[in-house]
Structures are given as C-alpha cells and as structure tokens.
Amino acid sequence: HLPTGRWNPVDLLVYLKFAPSKSIARNLLRYGAVEIDGSVVTPVVKEINLKKGSVIVVGKKKDSIKIGSIGT
C-alpha cells in the first residue's frame, strides 16, 4: 500500500526509498530530479498532496522510476 495524502517531499523520497537519507533527498530536489504528476518538485515546496494514481519520476528520463498505483 503506497501512501496518499499530504507529505513533505523529502520525507516521501526517503519513505519510498528513492533516497537513502534526507540529505540526498534534498539534493535530488535541488537538482530538479523529482517530478510528481508531471511537475518538477523544487526545494521551496514544503508539502505535496499525493492522490490515487499519482506518478513519481526520480532521475533522468531514461532512468526514471514511475509509480502509477499510489494509494492502491
């Protein structure tokens, strides 16, 4: 079961194991390497709202990881 609801982006990346630490998660955000539902998540974003069917992409397009089943 993947989480829906409001999340701090750093905590979400660590929870979903896209980053091994909060420091690395912040770096991913700083470099613009995280997209949620097609929008780049920047370090100024303090909260995101995940809905059922949200897609998270981390990394370059060719190395992206997509989760299409949030909340199922």
PDB file of C-alpha atoms in Angstrom:
ATOM      1  CA  HIS A   1       0.000   0.000   0.000  1.00  0.00           C
ATOM      2  CA  LEU A   2       1.545   3.295  -1.069  1.00  0.00           C
ATOM      3  CA  PRO A   3       0.738   6.498   0.775  1.00  0.00           C
ATOM      4  CA  THR A   4      -1.808   9.109  -0.267  1.00  0.00           C
ATOM      5  CA  GLY A   5      -2.353  12.441   1.443  1.00  0.00           C
ATOM      6  CA  ARG A   6      -0.066  15.305   2.360  1.00  0.00           C
ATOM      7  CA  TRP A   7       3.679  14.695   2.510  1.00  0.00           C
ATOM      8  CA  ASN A   8       6.872  16.644   2.920  1.00  0.00           C
ATOM      9  CA  PRO A   9       8.732  15.820  -0.346  1.00  0.00           C
ATOM     10  CA  VAL A  10      11.984  14.980   1.482  1.00  0.00           C
ATOM     11  CA  ASP A  11      10.220  12.564   3.833  1.00  0.00           C
ATOM     12  CA  LEU A  12       8.350  10.967   0.925  1.00  0.00           C
ATOM     13  CA  LEU A  13      11.540  10.297  -1.063  1.00  0.00           C
ATOM     14  CA  VAL A  14      13.132   8.622   1.954  1.00  0.00           C
ATOM     15  CA  TYR A  15       9.942   6.672   2.823  1.00  0.00           C
ATOM     16  CA  LEU A  16       9.670   5.314  -0.728  1.00  0.00           C
ATOM     17  CA  LYS A  17      13.441   4.553  -0.749  1.00  0.00           C
ATOM     18  CA  PHE A  18      14.166   6.863  -3.689  1.00  0.00           C
ATOM     19  CA  ALA A  19      16.846   8.380  -1.418  1.00  0.00           C
ATOM     20  CA  PRO A  20      18.787   6.711   1.403  1.00  0.00           C
ATOM     21  CA  SER A  21      18.860   9.890   3.501  1.00  0.00           C
ATOM     22  CA  LYS A  22      17.160  13.255   3.860  1.00  0.00           C
ATOM     23  CA  SER A  23      20.349  14.964   2.699  1.00  0.00           C
ATOM     24  CA  ILE A  24      20.348  13.061  -0.588  1.00  0.00           C
ATOM     25  CA  ALA A  25      16.604  13.644  -0.975  1.00  0.00           C
ATOM     26  CA  ARG A  26      17.188  17.407  -0.625  1.00  0.00           C
ATOM     27  CA  ASN A  27      19.920  17.191  -3.275  1.00  0.00           C
ATOM     28  CA  LEU A  28      17.569  15.422  -5.688  1.00  0.00           C
ATOM     29  CA  LEU A  29      15.055  18.237  -5.200  1.00  0.00           C
ATOM     30  CA  ARG A  30      17.771  20.887  -5.573  1.00  0.00           C
ATOM     31  CA  TYR A  31      18.865  19.393  -8.906  1.00  0.00           C
ATOM     32  CA  GLY A  32      15.296  19.231 -10.245  1.00  0.00           C
ATOM     33  CA  ALA A  33      15.436  15.441 -10.437  1.00  0.00           C
ATOM     34  CA  VAL A  34      11.955  14.809  -8.975  1.00  0.00           C
ATOM     35  CA  GLU A  35       8.622  15.101 -10.773  1.00  0.00           C
ATOM     36  CA  ILE A  36       5.209  14.334  -9.387  1.00  0.00           C
ATOM     37  CA  ASP A  37       2.348  14.159 -11.859  1.00  0.00           C
ATOM     38  CA  GLY A  38       4.474  15.908 -14.487  1.00  0.00           C
ATOM     39  CA  SER A  39       5.525  18.875 -12.328  1.00  0.00           C
ATOM     40  CA  VAL A  40       9.091  19.350 -11.088  1.00  0.00           C
ATOM     41  CA  VAL A  41       9.251  19.470  -7.304  1.00  0.00           C
ATOM     42  CA  THR A  42      11.675  22.154  -6.081  1.00  0.00           C
ATOM     43  CA  PRO A  43      13.208  22.660  -2.625  1.00  0.00           C
ATOM     44  CA  VAL A  44      10.763  25.507  -1.906  1.00  0.00           C
ATOM     45  CA  VAL A  45       7.852  23.039  -1.980  1.00  0.00           C
ATOM     46  CA  LYS A  46       7.210  22.078   1.637  1.00  0.00           C
ATOM     47  CA  GLU A  47       4.156  19.874   1.105  1.00  0.00           C
ATOM     48  CA  ILE A  48       2.717  17.811  -1.709  1.00  0.00           C
ATOM     49  CA  ASN A  49      -0.621  16.081  -1.949  1.00  0.00           C
ATOM     50  CA  LEU A  50      -0.489  12.556  -3.355  1.00  0.00           C
ATOM     51  CA  LYS A  51      -3.667  11.214  -4.858  1.00  0.00           C
ATOM     52  CA  LYS A  52      -4.568   7.754  -6.053  1.00  0.00           C
ATOM     53  CA  GLY A  53      -2.910   7.348  -9.445  1.00  0.00           C
ATOM     54  CA  SER A  54      -0.124   9.901  -8.833  1.00  0.00           C
ATOM     55  CA  VAL A  55       3.093   9.283 -10.775  1.00  0.00           C
ATOM     56  CA  ILE A  56       6.511   9.957  -9.232  1.00  0.00           C
ATOM     57  CA  VAL A  57       9.558  10.193 -11.509  1.00  0.00           C
ATOM     58  CA  VAL A  58      13.046  10.384  -9.999  1.00  0.00           C
ATOM     59  CA  GLY A  59      16.163  10.796 -12.111  1.00  0.00           C
ATOM     60  CA  LYS A  60      16.804  11.197 -15.810  1.00  0.00           C
ATOM     61  CA  LYS A  61      14.056  10.179 -18.214  1.00  0.00           C
ATOM     62  CA  LYS A  62      15.923   7.022 -19.231  1.00  0.00           C
ATOM     63  CA  ASP A  63      16.480   6.054 -15.586  1.00  0.00           C
ATOM     64  CA  SER A  64      13.128   7.159 -14.250  1.00  0.00           C
ATOM     65  CA  ILE A  65      11.064   5.285 -11.717  1.00  0.00           C
ATOM     66  CA  LYS A  66       7.322   5.610 -12.068  1.00  0.00           C
ATOM     67  CA  ILE A  67       4.713   4.620  -9.543  1.00  0.00           C
ATOM     68  CA  GLY A  68       1.292   4.603 -11.100  1.00  0.00           C
ATOM     69  CA  SER A  69      -0.562   2.963  -8.240  1.00  0.00           C
ATOM     70  CA  ILE A  70      -0.326   5.397  -5.355  1.00  0.00           C
ATOM     71  CA  GLY A  71      -2.996   4.566  -2.814  1.00  0.00           C
ATOM     72  CA  THR A  72      -3.964   1.144  -4.116  1.00  0.00           C
TER      73      THR A  72
END
